[in-house]
Amino acid sequence: MALTLDEIRGLYREHGHVAYSGEPVTQLEHALQSGQLAEEAGADDALVAAAFLHDLGHLLNRQGDTPSARGIDDLHQYYALPFLRPILPDAVLEPIRLHVDAKRCLCRIDASYHDSLSPDSVRSLALQGGVFSDEEADAFMRRPYAEDALRLRRWDDTAKVEGKRTPDLDHYMEIVARVAL
């Protein structure tokens, strides 16, 4: 069943206050900061929408606070896709789907990347299959939207600043509306 734009907005309003897995921000603050970082980097509307929506699966498949600490991988990168596929193009969906594998890839191709991860990201990395092999990283880099997923992943990792001012929910929902099918 597809979500409407109003239902997406409602999910953020109803559940956006939930802590973002052991980080000093809420789910909504993380989404807004991710979208803001994408905008500041000059990303197109589809990638800004992907950055904003990349963790929507956490709001749809609620597993409580910090599921990784309990050994749970909620597969959030996949969970939201059936709800979003009827309304959004692949340019939004594929970076969302690939953003976890982008973390696994970045740990292989960037020696300093792993050291920059938060404790929860390190914990979830193990649950998500760990660092890619060279072969897996090479295969990932050949996928459509891999570069967008790598960019999104880096914004994801830094969108955890307590108290950071961002544009509001309606600002990003307007961007999502612009790219909707």
XYZ file of C-alpha atoms in Angstrom:
181
model
C 0.000 0.000 0.000
C 1.390 3.365 -1.004
C 1.771 6.174 1.464
C 0.420 9.561 0.541
C 2.483 12.674 1.102
C 0.123 13.606 3.946
C 0.709 10.203 5.549
C 4.474 10.674 5.343
C 4.110 14.083 6.977
C 1.903 12.466 9.623
C 4.509 9.797 10.404
C 7.095 12.481 11.102
C 4.641 14.466 13.205
C 3.504 11.418 15.188
C 6.799 9.550 15.595
C 9.503 12.069 14.696
C 10.107 12.871 18.366
C 11.531 9.366 18.959
C 15.259 9.284 19.694
C 17.471 8.403 16.758
C 19.163 5.196 17.949
C 21.429 6.415 20.705
C 22.265 9.708 18.987
C 21.629 13.201 20.430
C 18.849 13.915 17.904
C 15.340 12.701 17.175
C 14.250 10.858 14.050
C 12.808 14.101 12.650
C 15.881 16.168 13.500
C 18.059 13.565 11.776
C 15.851 13.631 8.668
C 15.824 17.439 8.526
C 19.592 17.665 9.011
C 20.173 15.034 6.318
C 18.011 16.976 3.880
C 19.749 20.216 4.795
C 23.211 18.725 4.226
C 22.088 17.467 0.814
C 20.744 20.904 -0.108
C 23.913 22.628 1.093
C 25.945 20.243 -1.091
C 23.923 21.270 -4.153
C 22.135 17.927 -4.593
C 19.160 17.820 -6.939
C 15.627 17.539 -5.552
C 15.528 13.735 -5.902
C 18.661 13.275 -3.806
C 17.534 15.863 -1.249
C 14.257 13.935 -0.950
C 16.202 10.676 -0.564
C 18.391 12.208 2.143
C 15.324 13.456 3.993
C 13.417 10.153 3.671
C 16.277 7.651 3.978
C 15.335 6.474 7.472
C 11.549 6.537 7.058
C 11.653 2.751 7.512
C 12.446 3.326 11.202
C 9.130 5.159 11.572
C 7.199 2.439 9.753
C 8.872 -0.543 11.441
C 9.214 0.756 14.975
C 11.544 -1.435 17.009
C 11.896 0.795 20.077
C 14.947 2.718 21.205
C 18.317 1.644 19.758
C 17.383 -1.754 18.293
C 21.010 -2.449 17.359
C 21.885 -2.564 21.070
C 19.493 -5.529 21.284
C 20.983 -7.242 18.235
C 18.186 -6.179 15.878
C 18.742 -5.056 12.299
C 15.364 -3.554 11.377
C 16.184 -3.569 7.636
C 14.862 -0.011 7.466
C 16.532 0.610 4.100
C 14.105 -1.888 2.558
C 11.081 -1.522 4.803
C 9.846 1.800 3.422
C 10.300 0.935 -0.261
C 6.936 -0.792 -0.888
C 5.200 2.208 0.677
C 7.170 4.725 -1.397
C 7.630 2.927 -4.743
C 4.171 3.886 -6.084
C 4.796 7.594 -5.480
C 8.536 8.218 -5.943
C 11.062 7.596 -8.741
C 14.137 5.371 -8.563
C 16.327 8.473 -8.195
C 14.837 8.782 -4.682
C 14.293 5.105 -3.862
C 17.625 3.623 -4.911
C 19.860 5.829 -2.726
C 17.559 4.975 0.191
C 17.798 1.258 -0.576
C 21.582 1.435 -0.974
C 22.528 3.699 1.942
C 23.320 0.826 4.330
C 25.463 -0.941 1.739
C 27.125 2.431 1.106
C 28.327 2.377 4.725
C 29.703 -1.123 4.220
C 31.427 0.041 1.024
C 32.868 3.226 2.523
C 34.412 1.189 5.332
C 36.307 -0.751 2.633
C 37.331 2.087 0.304
C 38.053 4.911 2.796
C 40.522 3.997 5.532
C 39.374 6.817 7.844
C 35.644 6.307 7.390
C 35.140 3.501 9.929
C 36.840 5.557 12.636
C 34.352 8.393 12.063
C 31.287 6.228 12.747
C 29.256 6.678 15.915
C 29.093 3.729 18.334
C 25.584 2.848 17.143
C 26.685 2.918 13.496
C 29.543 0.548 14.314
C 27.123 -1.767 16.152
C 24.634 -1.716 13.289
C 27.421 -2.279 10.737
C 28.095 -5.684 12.265
C 24.379 -6.546 12.146
C 24.157 -5.369 8.526
C 26.849 -7.748 7.283
C 30.050 -5.920 8.173
C 32.630 -4.301 5.936
C 32.442 -5.222 2.257
C 35.184 -7.283 0.677
C 37.085 -5.698 -2.202
C 34.901 -7.639 -4.632
C 31.673 -6.536 -2.926
C 32.835 -2.912 -2.926
C 33.694 -3.095 -6.624
C 30.279 -4.596 -7.414
C 28.550 -1.934 -5.324
C 30.353 0.890 -7.130
C 29.045 -0.403 -10.474
C 25.406 -0.195 -9.365
C 23.170 2.594 -10.620
C 22.839 5.298 -7.954
C 25.892 4.054 -6.004
C 27.516 7.502 -6.046
C 24.289 9.100 -4.787
C 24.086 6.474 -2.031
C 27.665 7.243 -0.949
C 26.860 10.949 -0.760
C 23.664 10.249 1.182
C 25.588 7.991 3.571
C 28.072 10.713 4.448
C 25.238 13.157 5.148
C 23.515 10.474 7.217
C 26.643 10.061 9.350
C 26.950 13.780 10.110
C 23.248 14.617 10.556
C 23.390 14.069 14.310
C 24.044 17.533 15.725
C 22.023 18.354 18.812
C 20.093 21.626 18.522
C 21.067 22.380 14.911
C 18.720 24.781 13.133
C 17.225 23.459 9.907
C 14.378 24.202 7.548
C 11.130 22.669 8.799
C 9.195 19.543 7.853
C 7.002 21.382 5.343
C 10.093 22.601 3.474
C 11.256 19.041 2.811
C 7.765 17.736 2.124
C 7.520 20.357 -0.653
C 10.711 18.943 -2.185
C 9.317 15.416 -1.934
C 6.120 16.642 -3.604
C 8.145 18.134 -6.484
C 9.738 14.774 -7.299
C 6.637 12.627 -6.672
C 5.280 10.649 -9.620
